[in-house]
PDB file of C-alpha atoms in Angstrom:
ATOM      1  CA  UNK P1386      89.385  95.066 119.319  1.00  0.00           C
ATOM      2  CA  UNK P1387      93.044  95.171 119.852  1.00  0.00           C
ATOM      3  CA  UNK P1388      95.912  96.150 117.469  1.00  0.00           C
ATOM      4  CA  UNK P1389      99.659  96.310 117.380  1.00  0.00           C
ATOM      5  CA  UNK P1390     101.776  98.710 115.003  1.00  0.00           C
ATOM      6  CA  UNK P1391     105.163  98.368 113.601  1.00  0.00           C
ATOM      7  CA  UNK P1392     106.083 101.424 111.360  1.00  0.00           C
ATOM      8  CA  UNK P1393     103.239 101.674 108.845  1.00  0.00           C
ATOM      9  CA  UNK P1394     101.848  98.267 109.350  1.00  0.00           C
ATOM     10  CA  UNK P1395      99.008  97.890 111.727  1.00  0.00           C
ATOM     11  CA  UNK P1396      97.366  94.512 112.608  1.00  0.00           C
ATOM     12  CA  UNK P1397      94.228  94.564 114.060  1.00  0.00           C
ATOM     13  CA  UNK P1398      92.271  91.702 115.902  1.00  0.00           C
ATOM     14  CA  UNK P1399      88.572  92.244 115.937  1.00  0.00           C
ATOM     15  CA  UNK P1400      86.279  90.480 118.415  1.00  0.00           C
ATOM     16  CA  UNK P1401      82.810  88.765 118.431  1.00  0.00           C
ATOM     17  CA  UNK P1402      79.987  91.248 117.768  1.00  0.00           C
ATOM     18  CA  UNK P1403      82.223  94.084 116.266  1.00  0.00           C
ATOM     19  CA  UNK P1404      81.255  95.132 112.625  1.00  0.00           C
ATOM     20  CA  UNK P1405      84.154  95.382 110.327  1.00  0.00           C
ATOM     21  CA  UNK P1406      83.638  98.927 108.748  1.00  0.00           C
ATOM     22  CA  UNK P1407      82.891 100.613 111.996  1.00  0.00           C
ATOM     23  CA  UNK P1408      85.742  99.157 113.914  1.00  0.00           C
ATOM     24  CA  UNK P1409      88.207 100.086 111.400  1.00  0.00           C
ATOM     25  CA  UNK P1410      86.593 103.661 111.217  1.00  0.00           C
ATOM     26  CA  UNK P1411      86.699 104.250 114.728  1.00  0.00           C
ATOM     27  CA  UNK P1412      90.446 103.081 114.849  1.00  0.00           C
ATOM     28  CA  UNK P1413      91.313 105.545 112.276  1.00  0.00           C
ATOM     29  CA  UNK P1414      89.841 108.199 114.348  1.00  0.00           C
ATOM     30  CA  UNK P1415      91.564 107.100 117.313  1.00  0.00           C
ATOM     31  CA  UNK P1416      94.906 106.783 115.511  1.00  0.00           C
ATOM     32  CA  UNK P1417      94.376 109.858 113.226  1.00  0.00           C
ATOM     33  CA  UNK P1418      94.906 107.889 110.107  1.00  0.00           C
ATOM     34  CA  UNK P1419      93.907 109.491 106.975  1.00  0.00           C
ATOM     35  CA  UNK P1420      94.970 106.842 104.330  1.00  0.00           C
ATOM     36  CA  UNK P1421      95.547 103.217 104.529  1.00  0.00           C
ATOM     37  CA  UNK P1422      95.662 100.113 102.199  1.00  0.00           C
ATOM     38  CA  UNK P1423      93.563  97.182 103.871  1.00  0.00           C
ATOM     39  CA  UNK P1424      95.931  94.376 102.342  1.00  0.00           C
ATOM     40  CA  UNK P1425      94.583  91.398 104.100  1.00  0.00           C
ATOM     41  CA  UNK P1426      91.876  89.834 106.497  1.00  0.00           C
ATOM     42  CA  UNK P1427      90.826  86.495 107.960  1.00  0.00           C
ATOM     43  CA  UNK P1428      88.406  85.221 110.436  1.00  0.00           C
ATOM     44  CA  UNK P1429      84.892  83.995 110.763  1.00  0.00           C
ATOM     45  CA  UNK P1430      81.895  86.486 110.247  1.00  0.00           C
ATOM     46  CA  UNK P1431      78.108  86.624 110.220  1.00  0.00           C
ATOM     47  CA  UNK P1432      75.130  89.149 109.210  1.00  0.00           C
ATOM     48  CA  UNK P1433      77.277  89.614 105.933  1.00  0.00           C
ATOM     49  CA  UNK P1434      76.036  92.247 103.498  1.00  0.00           C
ATOM     50  CA  UNK P1435      77.649  92.416 100.208  1.00  0.00           C
ATOM     51  CA  UNK P1436      77.060  92.753  96.493  1.00  0.00           C
ATOM     52  CA  UNK P1437      78.106  94.468  93.294  1.00  0.00           C
ATOM     53  CA  UNK P1438      77.433  97.581  91.324  1.00  0.00           C
ATOM     54  CA  UNK P1439      75.513  97.419  88.136  1.00  0.00           C
ATOM     55  CA  UNK P1440      76.629  99.366  85.220  1.00  0.00           C
ATOM     56  CA  UNK P1441      73.971 101.932  86.082  1.00  0.00           C
ATOM     57  CA  UNK P1442      75.887 102.694  89.242  1.00  0.00           C
ATOM     58  CA  UNK P1443      73.535 101.124  91.694  1.00  0.00           C
ATOM     59  CA  UNK P1444      74.513  98.651  93.982  1.00  0.00           C
ATOM     60  CA  UNK P1445      72.682  95.373  94.317  1.00  0.00           C
ATOM     61  CA  UNK P1446      73.041  93.658  97.812  1.00  0.00           C
ATOM     62  CA  UNK P1447      72.792  90.024  98.956  1.00  0.00           C
ATOM     63  CA  UNK P1448      72.537  88.968 102.560  1.00  0.00           C
ATOM     64  CA  UNK P1449      74.238  85.665 104.189  1.00  0.00           C
ATOM     65  CA  UNK P1450      73.467  85.868 107.900  1.00  0.00           C
ATOM     66  CA  UNK P1451      74.801  82.637 108.911  1.00  0.00           C
ATOM     67  CA  UNK P1452      78.383  82.428 110.147  1.00  0.00           C
ATOM     68  CA  UNK P1453      80.935  81.918 107.179  1.00  0.00           C
ATOM     69  CA  UNK P1454      84.637  81.913 107.135  1.00  0.00           C
ATOM     70  CA  UNK P1455      86.170  85.430 106.043  1.00  0.00           C
ATOM     71  CA  UNK P1456      88.745  84.122 103.580  1.00  0.00           C
ATOM     72  CA  UNK P1457      89.963  87.378 102.466  1.00  0.00           C
ATOM     73  CA  UNK P1458      89.306  91.277 102.800  1.00  0.00           C
ATOM     74  CA  UNK P1459      91.206  94.058 101.020  1.00  0.00           C
ATOM     75  CA  UNK P1460      90.650  97.649 100.248  1.00  0.00           C
ATOM     76  CA  UNK P1461      91.530 100.913 101.372  1.00  0.00           C
ATOM     77  CA  UNK P1462      90.752 103.531 104.133  1.00  0.00           C
ATOM     78  CA  UNK P1463      90.477 107.255 103.550  1.00  0.00           C
ATOM     79  CA  UNK P1464      88.251 110.261 104.309  1.00  0.00           C
ATOM     80  CA  UNK P1465      84.983 111.929 103.096  1.00  0.00           C
ATOM     81  CA  UNK P1466      85.120 115.344 102.066  1.00  0.00           C
ATOM     82  CA  UNK P1467      83.727 116.280 105.670  1.00  0.00           C
ATOM     83  CA  UNK P1468      86.640 114.478 107.187  1.00  0.00           C
ATOM     84  CA  UNK P1469      84.738 111.332 108.188  1.00  0.00           C
ATOM     85  CA  UNK P1470      86.669 107.984 107.919  1.00  0.00           C
ATOM     86  CA  UNK P1471      85.576 105.807 105.003  1.00  0.00           C
ATOM     87  CA  UNK P1472      86.459 102.296 104.213  1.00  0.00           C
ATOM     88  CA  UNK P1473      86.173 100.649 100.960  1.00  0.00           C
ATOM     89  CA  UNK P1474      86.466  97.024 101.303  1.00  0.00           C
ATOM     90  CA  UNK P1475      85.722  93.875  99.054  1.00  0.00           C
ATOM     91  CA  UNK P1476      85.555  90.480 100.717  1.00  0.00           C
ATOM     92  CA  UNK P1477      85.499  86.715 100.086  1.00  0.00           C
ATOM     93  CA  UNK P1478      83.537  84.386 102.505  1.00  0.00           C
ATOM     94  CA  UNK P1479      83.093  80.613 102.320  1.00  0.00           C
ATOM     95  CA  UNK P1480      79.645  79.253 104.054  1.00  0.00           C
ATOM     96  CA  UNK P1481      79.484  75.885 105.594  1.00  0.00           C
ATOM     97  CA  UNK P1482      79.021  74.004 102.418  1.00  0.00           C
ATOM     98  CA  UNK P1483      82.424  75.537 101.272  1.00  0.00           C
ATOM     99  CA  UNK P1484      80.463  77.597  98.567  1.00  0.00           C
ATOM    100  CA  UNK P1485      82.459  80.985  97.940  1.00  0.00           C
ATOM    101  CA  UNK P1486      80.638  84.236  97.955  1.00  0.00           C
ATOM    102  CA  UNK P1487      82.117  87.505  97.228  1.00  0.00           C
ATOM    103  CA  UNK P1488      81.754  91.168  96.478  1.00  0.00           C
ATOM    104  CA  UNK P1489      81.774  94.805  97.817  1.00  0.00           C
ATOM    105  CA  UNK P1490      81.354  94.474 101.656  1.00  0.00           C
ATOM    106  CA  UNK P1491      78.718  96.595 103.007  1.00  0.00           C
ATOM    107  CA  UNK P1492      78.448  95.145 106.687  1.00  0.00           C
ATOM    108  CA  UNK P1493      79.996  92.145 108.354  1.00  0.00           C
ATOM    109  CA  UNK P1494      79.776  91.058 112.059  1.00  0.00           C
ATOM    110  CA  UNK P1495      82.786  89.309 113.432  1.00  0.00           C
ATOM    111  CA  UNK P1496      81.405  85.987 114.969  1.00  0.00           C
ATOM    112  CA  UNK P1497      84.498  84.272 116.215  1.00  0.00           C
ATOM    113  CA  UNK P1498      87.483  86.486 115.210  1.00  0.00           C
ATOM    114  CA  UNK P1499      88.868  89.053 112.324  1.00  0.00           C
ATOM    115  CA  UNK P1500      92.418  89.728 111.916  1.00  0.00           C
ATOM    116  CA  UNK P1501      92.918  92.382 109.397  1.00  0.00           C
ATOM    117  CA  UNK P1502      96.394  93.827 108.297  1.00  0.00           C
ATOM    118  CA  UNK P1503      96.533  97.765 107.004  1.00  0.00           C
ATOM    119  CA  UNK P1504      99.304  99.373 105.575  1.00  0.00           C
ATOM    120  CA  UNK P1505      99.327 103.077 106.780  1.00  0.00           C
ATOM    121  CA  UNK P1506     100.006 105.631 104.045  1.00  0.00           C
ATOM    122  CA  UNK P1507     101.388 108.405 106.210  1.00  0.00           C
ATOM    123  CA  UNK P1508     102.274 110.852 103.407  1.00  0.00           C
ATOM    124  CA  UNK P1509      99.110 110.313 101.199  1.00  0.00           C
ATOM    125  CA  UNK P1510      95.607 112.090 101.428  1.00  0.00           C
ATOM    126  CA  UNK P1511      92.725 109.938 100.114  1.00  0.00           C
ATOM    127  CA  UNK P1512      89.472 111.663  99.909  1.00  0.00           C
ATOM    128  CA  UNK P1513      86.124 110.015  98.854  1.00  0.00           C
ATOM    129  CA  UNK P1514      83.657 112.182  96.876  1.00  0.00           C
ATOM    130  CA  UNK P1515      80.182 111.118  95.885  1.00  0.00           C
ATOM    131  CA  UNK P1516      79.585 110.582  91.954  1.00  0.00           C
ATOM    132  CA  UNK P1517      76.516 112.285  90.655  1.00  0.00           C
ATOM    133  CA  UNK P1518      73.595 109.863  89.840  1.00  0.00           C
ATOM    134  CA  UNK P1519      75.650 106.712  91.127  1.00  0.00           C
ATOM    135  CA  UNK P1520      75.770 104.950  94.564  1.00  0.00           C
ATOM    136  CA  UNK P1521      79.597 105.092  94.109  1.00  0.00           C
ATOM    137  CA  UNK P1522      81.848 107.291  96.206  1.00  0.00           C
ATOM    138  CA  UNK P1523      85.038 108.082  93.879  1.00  0.00           C
ATOM    139  CA  UNK P1524      88.529 108.225  95.262  1.00  0.00           C
ATOM    140  CA  UNK P1525      90.564 111.272  94.846  1.00  0.00           C
ATOM    141  CA  UNK P1526      94.159 112.035  95.674  1.00  0.00           C
ATOM    142  CA  UNK P1527      95.161 115.239  96.969  1.00  0.00           C
TER     143      UNK P1527
END
């Protein structure tokens, strides 16, 4: 991983073998970022695990292990109540047949490169709190 910062804009390059969530959370800890908007991301990933949440609050997951073009990622970065960095990311990928797959991103490993932009929210506090009887972790502002 490498990154550059210009004021509140952080641009990150992820390298082959790096997992998107883990890498961004590690960077948040290193740079002491408590809140950020993940505004864009492109690249090529593999071992993509994504899905959607049912009306009952249960995540349904789909795995796409072969390499895919990472068309877009967006989301946010905050902290859990215990201070642990937490990323909430949605993604859109395209397989080699140009079929598009999208949803909540659980995991994705960079295959060639990942290029992700974050806008750091210096004055914001975003906390993620578990929701009773749901897989969802709600966003709270302080």
